[in-house]
PDB file of C-alpha atoms in Angstrom:
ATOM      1  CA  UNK A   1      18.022 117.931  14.378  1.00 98.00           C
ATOM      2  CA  UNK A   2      14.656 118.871  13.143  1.00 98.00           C
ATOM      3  CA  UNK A   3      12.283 116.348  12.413  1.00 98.00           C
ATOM      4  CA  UNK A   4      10.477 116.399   8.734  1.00 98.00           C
ATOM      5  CA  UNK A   5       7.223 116.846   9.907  1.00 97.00           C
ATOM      6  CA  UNK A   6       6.046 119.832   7.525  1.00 97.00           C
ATOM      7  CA  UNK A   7       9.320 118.404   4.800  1.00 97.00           C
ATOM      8  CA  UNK A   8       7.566 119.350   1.315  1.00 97.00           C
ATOM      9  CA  UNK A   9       9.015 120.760  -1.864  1.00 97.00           C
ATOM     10  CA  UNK A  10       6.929 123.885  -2.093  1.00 96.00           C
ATOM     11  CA  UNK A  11       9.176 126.196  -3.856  1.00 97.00           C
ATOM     12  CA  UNK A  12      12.514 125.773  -5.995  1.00 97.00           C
ATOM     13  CA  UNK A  13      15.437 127.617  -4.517  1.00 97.00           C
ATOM     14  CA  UNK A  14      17.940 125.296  -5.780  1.00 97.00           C
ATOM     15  CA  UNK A  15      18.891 123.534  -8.754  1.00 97.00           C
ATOM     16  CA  UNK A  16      17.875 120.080  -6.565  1.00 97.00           C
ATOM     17  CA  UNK A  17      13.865 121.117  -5.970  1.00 98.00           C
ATOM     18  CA  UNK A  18      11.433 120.060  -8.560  1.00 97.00           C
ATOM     19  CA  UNK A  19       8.260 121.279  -7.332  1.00 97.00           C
ATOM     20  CA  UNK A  20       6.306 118.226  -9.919  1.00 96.00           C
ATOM     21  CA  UNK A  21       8.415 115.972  -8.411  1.00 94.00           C
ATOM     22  CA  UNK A  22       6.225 114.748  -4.895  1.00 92.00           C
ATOM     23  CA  UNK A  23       7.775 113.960  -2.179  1.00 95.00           C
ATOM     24  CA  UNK A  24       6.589 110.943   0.661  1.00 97.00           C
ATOM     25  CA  UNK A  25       6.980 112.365   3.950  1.00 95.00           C
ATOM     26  CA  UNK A  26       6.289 109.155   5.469  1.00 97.00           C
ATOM     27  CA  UNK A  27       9.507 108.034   4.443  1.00 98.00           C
ATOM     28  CA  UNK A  28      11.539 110.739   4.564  1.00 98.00           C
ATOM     29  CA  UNK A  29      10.896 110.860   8.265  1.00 98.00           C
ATOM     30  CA  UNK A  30      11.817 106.988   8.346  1.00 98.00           C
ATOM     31  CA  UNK A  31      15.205 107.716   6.807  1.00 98.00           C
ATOM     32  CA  UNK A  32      15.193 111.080   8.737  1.00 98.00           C
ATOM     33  CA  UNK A  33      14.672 108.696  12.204  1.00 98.00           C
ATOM     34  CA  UNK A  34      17.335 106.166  10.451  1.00 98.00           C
ATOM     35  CA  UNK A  35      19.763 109.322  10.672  1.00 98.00           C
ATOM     36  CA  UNK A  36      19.223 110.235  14.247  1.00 98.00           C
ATOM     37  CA  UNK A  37      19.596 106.605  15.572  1.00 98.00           C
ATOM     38  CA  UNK A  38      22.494 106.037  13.647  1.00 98.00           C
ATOM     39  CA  UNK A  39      24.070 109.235  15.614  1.00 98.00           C
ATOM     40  CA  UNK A  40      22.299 107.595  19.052  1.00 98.00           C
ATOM     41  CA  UNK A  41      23.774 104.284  18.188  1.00 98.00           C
ATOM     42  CA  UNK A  42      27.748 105.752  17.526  1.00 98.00           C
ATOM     43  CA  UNK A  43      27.045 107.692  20.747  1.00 98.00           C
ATOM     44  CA  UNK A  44      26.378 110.687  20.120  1.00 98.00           C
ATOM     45  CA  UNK A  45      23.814 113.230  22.016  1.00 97.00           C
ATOM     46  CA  UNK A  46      20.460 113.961  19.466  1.00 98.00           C
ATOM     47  CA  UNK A  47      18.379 117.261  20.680  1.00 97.00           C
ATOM     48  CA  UNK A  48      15.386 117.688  18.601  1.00 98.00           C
ATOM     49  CA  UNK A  49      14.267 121.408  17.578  1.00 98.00           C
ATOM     50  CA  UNK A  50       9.853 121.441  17.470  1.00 97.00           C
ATOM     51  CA  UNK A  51       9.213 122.059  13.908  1.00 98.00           C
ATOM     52  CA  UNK A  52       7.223 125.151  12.512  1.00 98.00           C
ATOM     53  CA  UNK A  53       4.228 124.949  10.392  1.00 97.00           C
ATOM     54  CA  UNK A  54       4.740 126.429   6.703  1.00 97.00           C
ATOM     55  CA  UNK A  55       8.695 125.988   7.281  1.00 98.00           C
ATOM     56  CA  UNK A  56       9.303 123.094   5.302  1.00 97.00           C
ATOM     57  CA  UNK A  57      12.924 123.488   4.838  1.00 98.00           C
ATOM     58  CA  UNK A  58      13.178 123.063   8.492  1.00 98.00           C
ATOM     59  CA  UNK A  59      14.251 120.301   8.359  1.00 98.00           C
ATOM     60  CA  UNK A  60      17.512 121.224   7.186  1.00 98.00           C
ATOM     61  CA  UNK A  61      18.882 122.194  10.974  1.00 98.00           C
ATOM     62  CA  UNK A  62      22.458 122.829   9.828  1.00 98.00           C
ATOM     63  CA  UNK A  63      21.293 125.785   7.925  1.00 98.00           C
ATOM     64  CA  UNK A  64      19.746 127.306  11.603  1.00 98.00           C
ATOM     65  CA  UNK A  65      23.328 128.404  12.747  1.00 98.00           C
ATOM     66  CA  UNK A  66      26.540 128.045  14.038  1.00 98.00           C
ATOM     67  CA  UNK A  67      27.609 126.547  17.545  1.00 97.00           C
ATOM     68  CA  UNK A  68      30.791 126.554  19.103  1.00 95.00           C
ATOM     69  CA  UNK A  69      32.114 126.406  22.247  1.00 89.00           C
ATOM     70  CA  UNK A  70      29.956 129.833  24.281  1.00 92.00           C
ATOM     71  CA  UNK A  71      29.382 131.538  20.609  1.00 96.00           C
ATOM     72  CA  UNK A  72      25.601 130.646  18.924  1.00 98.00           C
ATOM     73  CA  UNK A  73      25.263 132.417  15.724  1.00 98.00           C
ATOM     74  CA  UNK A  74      21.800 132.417  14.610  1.00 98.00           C
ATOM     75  CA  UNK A  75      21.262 132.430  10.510  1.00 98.00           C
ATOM     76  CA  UNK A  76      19.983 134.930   8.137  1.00 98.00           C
ATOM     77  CA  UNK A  77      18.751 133.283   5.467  1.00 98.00           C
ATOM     78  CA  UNK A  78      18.812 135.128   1.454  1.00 98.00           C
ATOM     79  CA  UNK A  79      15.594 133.979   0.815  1.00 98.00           C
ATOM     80  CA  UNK A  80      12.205 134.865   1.982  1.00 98.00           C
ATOM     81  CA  UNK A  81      10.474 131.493   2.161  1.00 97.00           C
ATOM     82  CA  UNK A  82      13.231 130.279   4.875  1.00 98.00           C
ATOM     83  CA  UNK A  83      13.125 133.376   6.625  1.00 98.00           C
ATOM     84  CA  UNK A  84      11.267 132.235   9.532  1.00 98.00           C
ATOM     85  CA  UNK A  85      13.722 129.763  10.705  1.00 98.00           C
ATOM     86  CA  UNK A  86      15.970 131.977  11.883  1.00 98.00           C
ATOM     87  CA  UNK A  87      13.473 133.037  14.819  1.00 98.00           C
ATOM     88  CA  UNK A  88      12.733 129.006  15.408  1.00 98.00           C
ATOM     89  CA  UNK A  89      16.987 128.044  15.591  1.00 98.00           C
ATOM     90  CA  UNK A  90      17.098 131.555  17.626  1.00 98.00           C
ATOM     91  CA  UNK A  91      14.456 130.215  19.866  1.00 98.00           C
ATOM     92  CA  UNK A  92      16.451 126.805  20.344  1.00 97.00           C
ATOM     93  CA  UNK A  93      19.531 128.531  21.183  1.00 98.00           C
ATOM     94  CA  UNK A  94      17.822 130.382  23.654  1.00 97.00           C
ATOM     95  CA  UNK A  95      16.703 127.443  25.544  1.00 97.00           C
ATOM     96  CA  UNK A  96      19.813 125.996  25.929  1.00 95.00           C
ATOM     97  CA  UNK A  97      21.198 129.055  27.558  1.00 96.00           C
ATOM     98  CA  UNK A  98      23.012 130.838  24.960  1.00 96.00           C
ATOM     99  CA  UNK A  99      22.411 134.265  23.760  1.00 96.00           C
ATOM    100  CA  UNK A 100      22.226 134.370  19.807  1.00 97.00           C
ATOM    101  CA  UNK A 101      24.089 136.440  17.812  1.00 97.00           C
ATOM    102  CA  UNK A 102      22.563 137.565  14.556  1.00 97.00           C
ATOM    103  CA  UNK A 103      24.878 139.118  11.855  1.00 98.00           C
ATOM    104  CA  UNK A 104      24.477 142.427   9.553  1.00 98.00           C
ATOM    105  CA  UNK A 105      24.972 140.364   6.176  1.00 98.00           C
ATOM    106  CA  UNK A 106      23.639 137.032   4.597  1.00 98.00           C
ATOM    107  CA  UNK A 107      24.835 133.794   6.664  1.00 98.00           C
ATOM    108  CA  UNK A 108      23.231 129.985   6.230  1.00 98.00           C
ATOM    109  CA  UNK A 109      25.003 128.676   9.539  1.00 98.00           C
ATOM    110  CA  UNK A 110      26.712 125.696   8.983  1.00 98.00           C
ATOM    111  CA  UNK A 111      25.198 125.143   5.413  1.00 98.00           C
ATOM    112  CA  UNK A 112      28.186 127.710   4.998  1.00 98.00           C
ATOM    113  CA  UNK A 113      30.294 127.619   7.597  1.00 98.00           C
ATOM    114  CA  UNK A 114      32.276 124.421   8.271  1.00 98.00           C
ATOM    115  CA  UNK A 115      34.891 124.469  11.678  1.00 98.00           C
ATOM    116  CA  UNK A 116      38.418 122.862  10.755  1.00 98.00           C
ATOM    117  CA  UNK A 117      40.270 122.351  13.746  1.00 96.00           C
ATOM    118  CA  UNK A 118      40.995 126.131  14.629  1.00 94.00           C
ATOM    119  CA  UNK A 119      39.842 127.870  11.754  1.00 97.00           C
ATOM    120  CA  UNK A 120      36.411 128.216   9.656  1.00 98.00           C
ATOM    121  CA  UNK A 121      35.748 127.379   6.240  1.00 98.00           C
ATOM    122  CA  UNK A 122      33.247 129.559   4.860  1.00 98.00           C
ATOM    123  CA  UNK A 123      31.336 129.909   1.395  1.00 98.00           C
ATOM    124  CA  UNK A 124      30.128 132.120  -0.245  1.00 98.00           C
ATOM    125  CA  UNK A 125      28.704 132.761  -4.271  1.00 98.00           C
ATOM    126  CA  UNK A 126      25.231 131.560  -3.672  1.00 98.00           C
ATOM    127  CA  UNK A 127      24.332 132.073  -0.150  1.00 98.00           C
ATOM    128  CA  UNK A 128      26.055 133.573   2.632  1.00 98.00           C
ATOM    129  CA  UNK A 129      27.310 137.021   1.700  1.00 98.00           C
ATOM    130  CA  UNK A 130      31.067 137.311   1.837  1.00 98.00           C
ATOM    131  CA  UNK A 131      30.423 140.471   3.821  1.00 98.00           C
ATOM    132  CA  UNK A 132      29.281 138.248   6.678  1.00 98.00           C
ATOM    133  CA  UNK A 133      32.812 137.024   6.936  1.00 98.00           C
ATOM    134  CA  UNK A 134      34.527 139.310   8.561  1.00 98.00           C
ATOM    135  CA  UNK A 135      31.404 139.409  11.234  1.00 97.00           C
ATOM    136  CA  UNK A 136      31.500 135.852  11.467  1.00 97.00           C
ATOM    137  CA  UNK A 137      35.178 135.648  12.325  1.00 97.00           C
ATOM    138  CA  UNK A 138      34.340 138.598  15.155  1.00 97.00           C
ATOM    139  CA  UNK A 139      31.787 136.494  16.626  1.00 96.00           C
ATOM    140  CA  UNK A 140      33.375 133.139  16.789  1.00 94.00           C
ATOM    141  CA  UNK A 141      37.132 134.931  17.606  1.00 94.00           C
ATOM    142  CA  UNK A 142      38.335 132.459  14.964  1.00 95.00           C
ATOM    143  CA  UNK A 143      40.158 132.805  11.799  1.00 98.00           C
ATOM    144  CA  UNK A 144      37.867 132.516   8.674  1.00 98.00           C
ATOM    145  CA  UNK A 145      38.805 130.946   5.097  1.00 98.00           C
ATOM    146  CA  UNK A 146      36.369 132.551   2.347  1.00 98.00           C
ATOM    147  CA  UNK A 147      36.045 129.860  -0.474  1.00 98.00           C
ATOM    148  CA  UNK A 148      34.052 131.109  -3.715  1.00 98.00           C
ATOM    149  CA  UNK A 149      31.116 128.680  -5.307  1.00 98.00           C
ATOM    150  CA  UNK A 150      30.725 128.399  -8.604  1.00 98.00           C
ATOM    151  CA  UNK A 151      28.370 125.615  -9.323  1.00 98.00           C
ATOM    152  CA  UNK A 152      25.138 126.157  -8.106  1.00 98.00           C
ATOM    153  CA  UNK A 153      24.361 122.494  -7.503  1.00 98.00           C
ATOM    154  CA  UNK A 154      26.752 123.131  -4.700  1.00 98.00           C
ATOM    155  CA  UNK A 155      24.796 126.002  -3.541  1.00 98.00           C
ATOM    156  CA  UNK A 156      25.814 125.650   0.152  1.00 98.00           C
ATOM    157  CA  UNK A 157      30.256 125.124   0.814  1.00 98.00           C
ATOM    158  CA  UNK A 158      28.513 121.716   2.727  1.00 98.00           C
ATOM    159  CA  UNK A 159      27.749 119.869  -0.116  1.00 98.00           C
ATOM    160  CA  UNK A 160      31.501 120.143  -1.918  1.00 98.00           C
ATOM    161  CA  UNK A 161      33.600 120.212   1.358  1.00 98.00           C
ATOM    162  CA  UNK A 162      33.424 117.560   3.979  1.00 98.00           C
ATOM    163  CA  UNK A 163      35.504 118.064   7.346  1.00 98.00           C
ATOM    164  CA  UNK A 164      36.604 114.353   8.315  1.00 98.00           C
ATOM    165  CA  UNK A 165      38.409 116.087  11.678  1.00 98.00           C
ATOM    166  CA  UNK A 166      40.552 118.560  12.455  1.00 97.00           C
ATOM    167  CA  UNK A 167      43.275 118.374   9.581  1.00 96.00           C
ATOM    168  CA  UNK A 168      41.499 116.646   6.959  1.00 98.00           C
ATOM    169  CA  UNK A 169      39.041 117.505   4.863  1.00 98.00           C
ATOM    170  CA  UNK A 170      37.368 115.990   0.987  1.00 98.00           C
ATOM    171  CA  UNK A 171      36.198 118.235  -1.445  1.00 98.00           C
ATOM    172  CA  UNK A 172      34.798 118.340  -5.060  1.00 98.00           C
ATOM    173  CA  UNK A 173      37.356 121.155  -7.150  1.00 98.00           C
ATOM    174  CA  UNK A 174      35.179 121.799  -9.697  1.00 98.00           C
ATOM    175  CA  UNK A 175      32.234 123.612  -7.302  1.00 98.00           C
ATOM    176  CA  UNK A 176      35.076 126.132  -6.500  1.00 98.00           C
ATOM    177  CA  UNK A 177      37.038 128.924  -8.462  1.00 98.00           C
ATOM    178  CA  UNK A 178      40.631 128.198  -9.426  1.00 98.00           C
ATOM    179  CA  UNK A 179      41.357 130.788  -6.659  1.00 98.00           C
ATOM    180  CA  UNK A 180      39.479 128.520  -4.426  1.00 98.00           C
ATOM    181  CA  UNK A 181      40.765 125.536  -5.121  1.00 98.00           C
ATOM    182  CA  UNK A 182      44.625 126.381  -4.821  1.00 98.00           C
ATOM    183  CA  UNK A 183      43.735 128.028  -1.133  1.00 98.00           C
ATOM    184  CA  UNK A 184      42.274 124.465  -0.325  1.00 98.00           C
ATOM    185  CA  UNK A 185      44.937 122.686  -1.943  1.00 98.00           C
ATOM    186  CA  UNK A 186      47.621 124.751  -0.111  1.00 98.00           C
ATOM    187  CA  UNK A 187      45.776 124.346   3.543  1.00 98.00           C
ATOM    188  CA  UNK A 188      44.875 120.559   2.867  1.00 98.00           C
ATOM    189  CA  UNK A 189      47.774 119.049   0.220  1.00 98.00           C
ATOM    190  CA  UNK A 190      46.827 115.793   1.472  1.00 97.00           C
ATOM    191  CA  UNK A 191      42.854 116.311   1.602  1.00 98.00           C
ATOM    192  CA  UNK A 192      40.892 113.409  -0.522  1.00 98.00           C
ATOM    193  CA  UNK A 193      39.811 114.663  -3.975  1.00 98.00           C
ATOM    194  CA  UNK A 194      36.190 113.185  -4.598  1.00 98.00           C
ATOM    195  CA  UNK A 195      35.176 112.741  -8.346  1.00 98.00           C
ATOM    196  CA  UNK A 196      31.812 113.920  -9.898  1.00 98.00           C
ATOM    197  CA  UNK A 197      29.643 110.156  -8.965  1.00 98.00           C
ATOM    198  CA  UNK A 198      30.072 110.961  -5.415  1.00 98.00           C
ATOM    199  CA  UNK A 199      29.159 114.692  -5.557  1.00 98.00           C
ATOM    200  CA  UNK A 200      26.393 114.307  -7.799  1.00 98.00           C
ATOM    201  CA  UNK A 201      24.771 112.467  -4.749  1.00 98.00           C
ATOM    202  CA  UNK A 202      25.794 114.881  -2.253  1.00 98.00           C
ATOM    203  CA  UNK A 203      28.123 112.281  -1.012  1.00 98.00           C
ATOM    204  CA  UNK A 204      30.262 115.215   0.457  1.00 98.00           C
ATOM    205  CA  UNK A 205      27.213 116.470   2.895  1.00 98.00           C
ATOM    206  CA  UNK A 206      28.745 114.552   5.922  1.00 98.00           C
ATOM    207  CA  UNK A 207      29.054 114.674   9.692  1.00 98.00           C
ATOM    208  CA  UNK A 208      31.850 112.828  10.903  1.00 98.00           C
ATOM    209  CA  UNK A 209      33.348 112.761  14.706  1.00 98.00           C
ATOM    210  CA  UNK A 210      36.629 111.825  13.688  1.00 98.00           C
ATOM    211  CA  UNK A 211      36.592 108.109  12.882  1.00 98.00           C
ATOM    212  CA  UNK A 212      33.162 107.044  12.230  1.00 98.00           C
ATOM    213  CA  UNK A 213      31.793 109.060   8.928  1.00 98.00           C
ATOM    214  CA  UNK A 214      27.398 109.352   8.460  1.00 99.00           C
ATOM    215  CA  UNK A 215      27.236 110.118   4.825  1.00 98.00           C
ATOM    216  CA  UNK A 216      24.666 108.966   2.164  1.00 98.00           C
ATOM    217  CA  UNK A 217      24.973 105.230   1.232  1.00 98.00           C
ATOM    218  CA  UNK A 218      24.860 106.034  -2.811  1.00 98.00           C
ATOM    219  CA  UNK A 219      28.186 107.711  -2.479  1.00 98.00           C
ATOM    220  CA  UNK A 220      30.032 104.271  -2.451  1.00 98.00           C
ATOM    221  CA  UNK A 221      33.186 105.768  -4.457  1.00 98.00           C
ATOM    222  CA  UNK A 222      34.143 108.423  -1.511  1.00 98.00           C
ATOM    223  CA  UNK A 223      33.177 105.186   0.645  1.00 98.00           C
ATOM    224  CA  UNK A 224      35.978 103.120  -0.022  1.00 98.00           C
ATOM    225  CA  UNK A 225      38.617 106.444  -0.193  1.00 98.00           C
ATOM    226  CA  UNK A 226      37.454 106.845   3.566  1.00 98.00           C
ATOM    227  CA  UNK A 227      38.367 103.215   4.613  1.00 98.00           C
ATOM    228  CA  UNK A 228      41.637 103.408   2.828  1.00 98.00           C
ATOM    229  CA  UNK A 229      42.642 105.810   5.286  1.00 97.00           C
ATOM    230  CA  UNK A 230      41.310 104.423   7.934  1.00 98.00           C
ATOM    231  CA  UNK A 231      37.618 106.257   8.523  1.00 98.00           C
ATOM    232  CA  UNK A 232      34.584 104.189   9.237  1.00 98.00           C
ATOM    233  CA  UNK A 233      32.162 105.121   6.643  1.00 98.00           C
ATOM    234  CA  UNK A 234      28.530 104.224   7.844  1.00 98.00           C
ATOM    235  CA  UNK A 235      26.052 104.654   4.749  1.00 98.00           C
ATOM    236  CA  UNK A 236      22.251 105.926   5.107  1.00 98.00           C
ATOM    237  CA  UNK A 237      19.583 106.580   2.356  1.00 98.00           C
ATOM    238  CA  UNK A 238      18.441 109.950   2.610  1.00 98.00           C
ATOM    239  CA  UNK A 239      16.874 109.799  -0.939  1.00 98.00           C
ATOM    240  CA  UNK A 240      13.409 112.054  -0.304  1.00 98.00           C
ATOM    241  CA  UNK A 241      15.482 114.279   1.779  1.00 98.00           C
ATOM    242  CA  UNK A 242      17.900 115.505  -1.411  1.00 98.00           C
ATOM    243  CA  UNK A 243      14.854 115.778  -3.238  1.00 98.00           C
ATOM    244  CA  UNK A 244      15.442 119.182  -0.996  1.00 98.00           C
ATOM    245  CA  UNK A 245      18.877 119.805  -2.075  1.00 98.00           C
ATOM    246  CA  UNK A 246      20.550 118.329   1.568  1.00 98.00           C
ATOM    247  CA  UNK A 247      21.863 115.098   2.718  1.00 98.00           C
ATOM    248  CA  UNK A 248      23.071 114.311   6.289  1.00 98.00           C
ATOM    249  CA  UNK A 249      25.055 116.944   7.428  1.00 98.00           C
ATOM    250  CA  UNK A 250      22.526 119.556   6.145  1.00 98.00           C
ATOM    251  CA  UNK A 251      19.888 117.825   8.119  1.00 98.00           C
ATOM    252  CA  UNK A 252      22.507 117.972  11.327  1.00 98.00           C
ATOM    253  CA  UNK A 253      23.231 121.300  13.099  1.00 98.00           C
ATOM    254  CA  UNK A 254      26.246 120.507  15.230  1.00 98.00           C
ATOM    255  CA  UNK A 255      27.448 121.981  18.505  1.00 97.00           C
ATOM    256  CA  UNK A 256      30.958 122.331  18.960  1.00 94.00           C
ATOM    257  CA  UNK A 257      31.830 122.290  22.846  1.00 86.00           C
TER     258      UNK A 257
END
């Protein structure tokens, strides 16, 4: 995670950023801190990247990458103003002893690419270039799944897929083309179907480690569908942080050991 100490809404990029619209960064870095001791609190391990002056999407840390198992993937962002984080996540990778591995085309890390047991999910439409696929699934020796965007409030494949653990996944159909939709439906015939409410919040930009599920606390719908099948759904307001267009996973890079 990256904390939100330079968070501002400096530029519009996606259909979520209002530049008029200001932004408290006092609080976002409250509910930012919220997020990171609710991970310390389920257990989890928290390692904080240093944030970079005039980066203010930085603190978007899913975006950085991809980490799994010996394989760090460092992003290339599409546009200029978030170019530079893709040194700072390079940087970070570095320090914990991997060597980062860059790719020709257009990938957002995890923003984009979303592990599934064996496999990767990947987006594309907005964002990561499709031609990053086949790289991507070089890199990471894993199969890759390339799922088209359509709706460009779900800019990123994080925001209208969530990975709940290694079978099961939610998802919002309508961000997707038909063609989309009927390769998700045929991998995951039992996934949960979330309705618009839920998206609309970003209520499908989770990180969840199997049982227990962080997503934001306004997406109460997708809520109880978790506990019917027997997820923990744990709720946190990450209101000045979607000002931004992200939610908790985008504001979680995880590594995959």
């Amino acid at each position: 995670m990256t904390p939100p100490t330079h968070y501002a809404v400096e530029y519009a990029i996606n259909p979520w950023m209002d530049t008029s619209t200001p932004v408290d960064v006092r609080v976002a870095h409250a509910q930012w801190e919220n997020l990171r001791q609710t991970y310390l609190a389920l257990g989890h391990r928290v390692d904080l990247v240093e944030p970079v002056p005039g980066l203010p999407d930085m603190v978007y840390a899913a975006n950085g990458g991809f980490v799994a198992h010996d394989i760090a993937l460092v992003a290339r962002f599409r546009f200029p103003e978030r170019a530079g984080e893709s040194r700072a996540y390079a940087d970070w990778m570095s320090s914990m002893g991997y060597q980062p591995i860059s790719t020709r085309h257009i990938n957002e890390g995890q923003g984009d690419l979303l592990m599934v047991g064996e496999m990767v999910l990947a987006g594309y439409g907005f964002r990561t270039d499709v031609r990053a696929h086949p790289e991507i699934s070089a890199a990471l020796r894993m199969p890759v799944v390339s799922l088209e965007l359509i709706d460009p409030r779900f800019y990123h494949l994080d925001t209208a897929v969530a990975v709940l653990d290694d079978r099961t996944i939610a998802y919002y159909p309508p961000a997707f083309t038909e063609a989309a939709q009927q390769q998700l439906h045929a991998l995951f015939p039992d996934a949960i179907v979330v309705g618009s409410a839920d998206a609309y919040v970003l209520g499908l930009n989770v990180v969840s480690d199997g049982l227990h599920v962080v997503l934001p606390s306004a997406a109460t719908g997708f809520a109880a569908q978790l506990r019917e099948l027997g997820f923990e759904p744990v709720g946190v307001d990450l209101s000045e942080l979607l000002k931004g267009g992200g939610s908790v996973k985008c504001c979680t890079l995880e590594v995959f050991t």
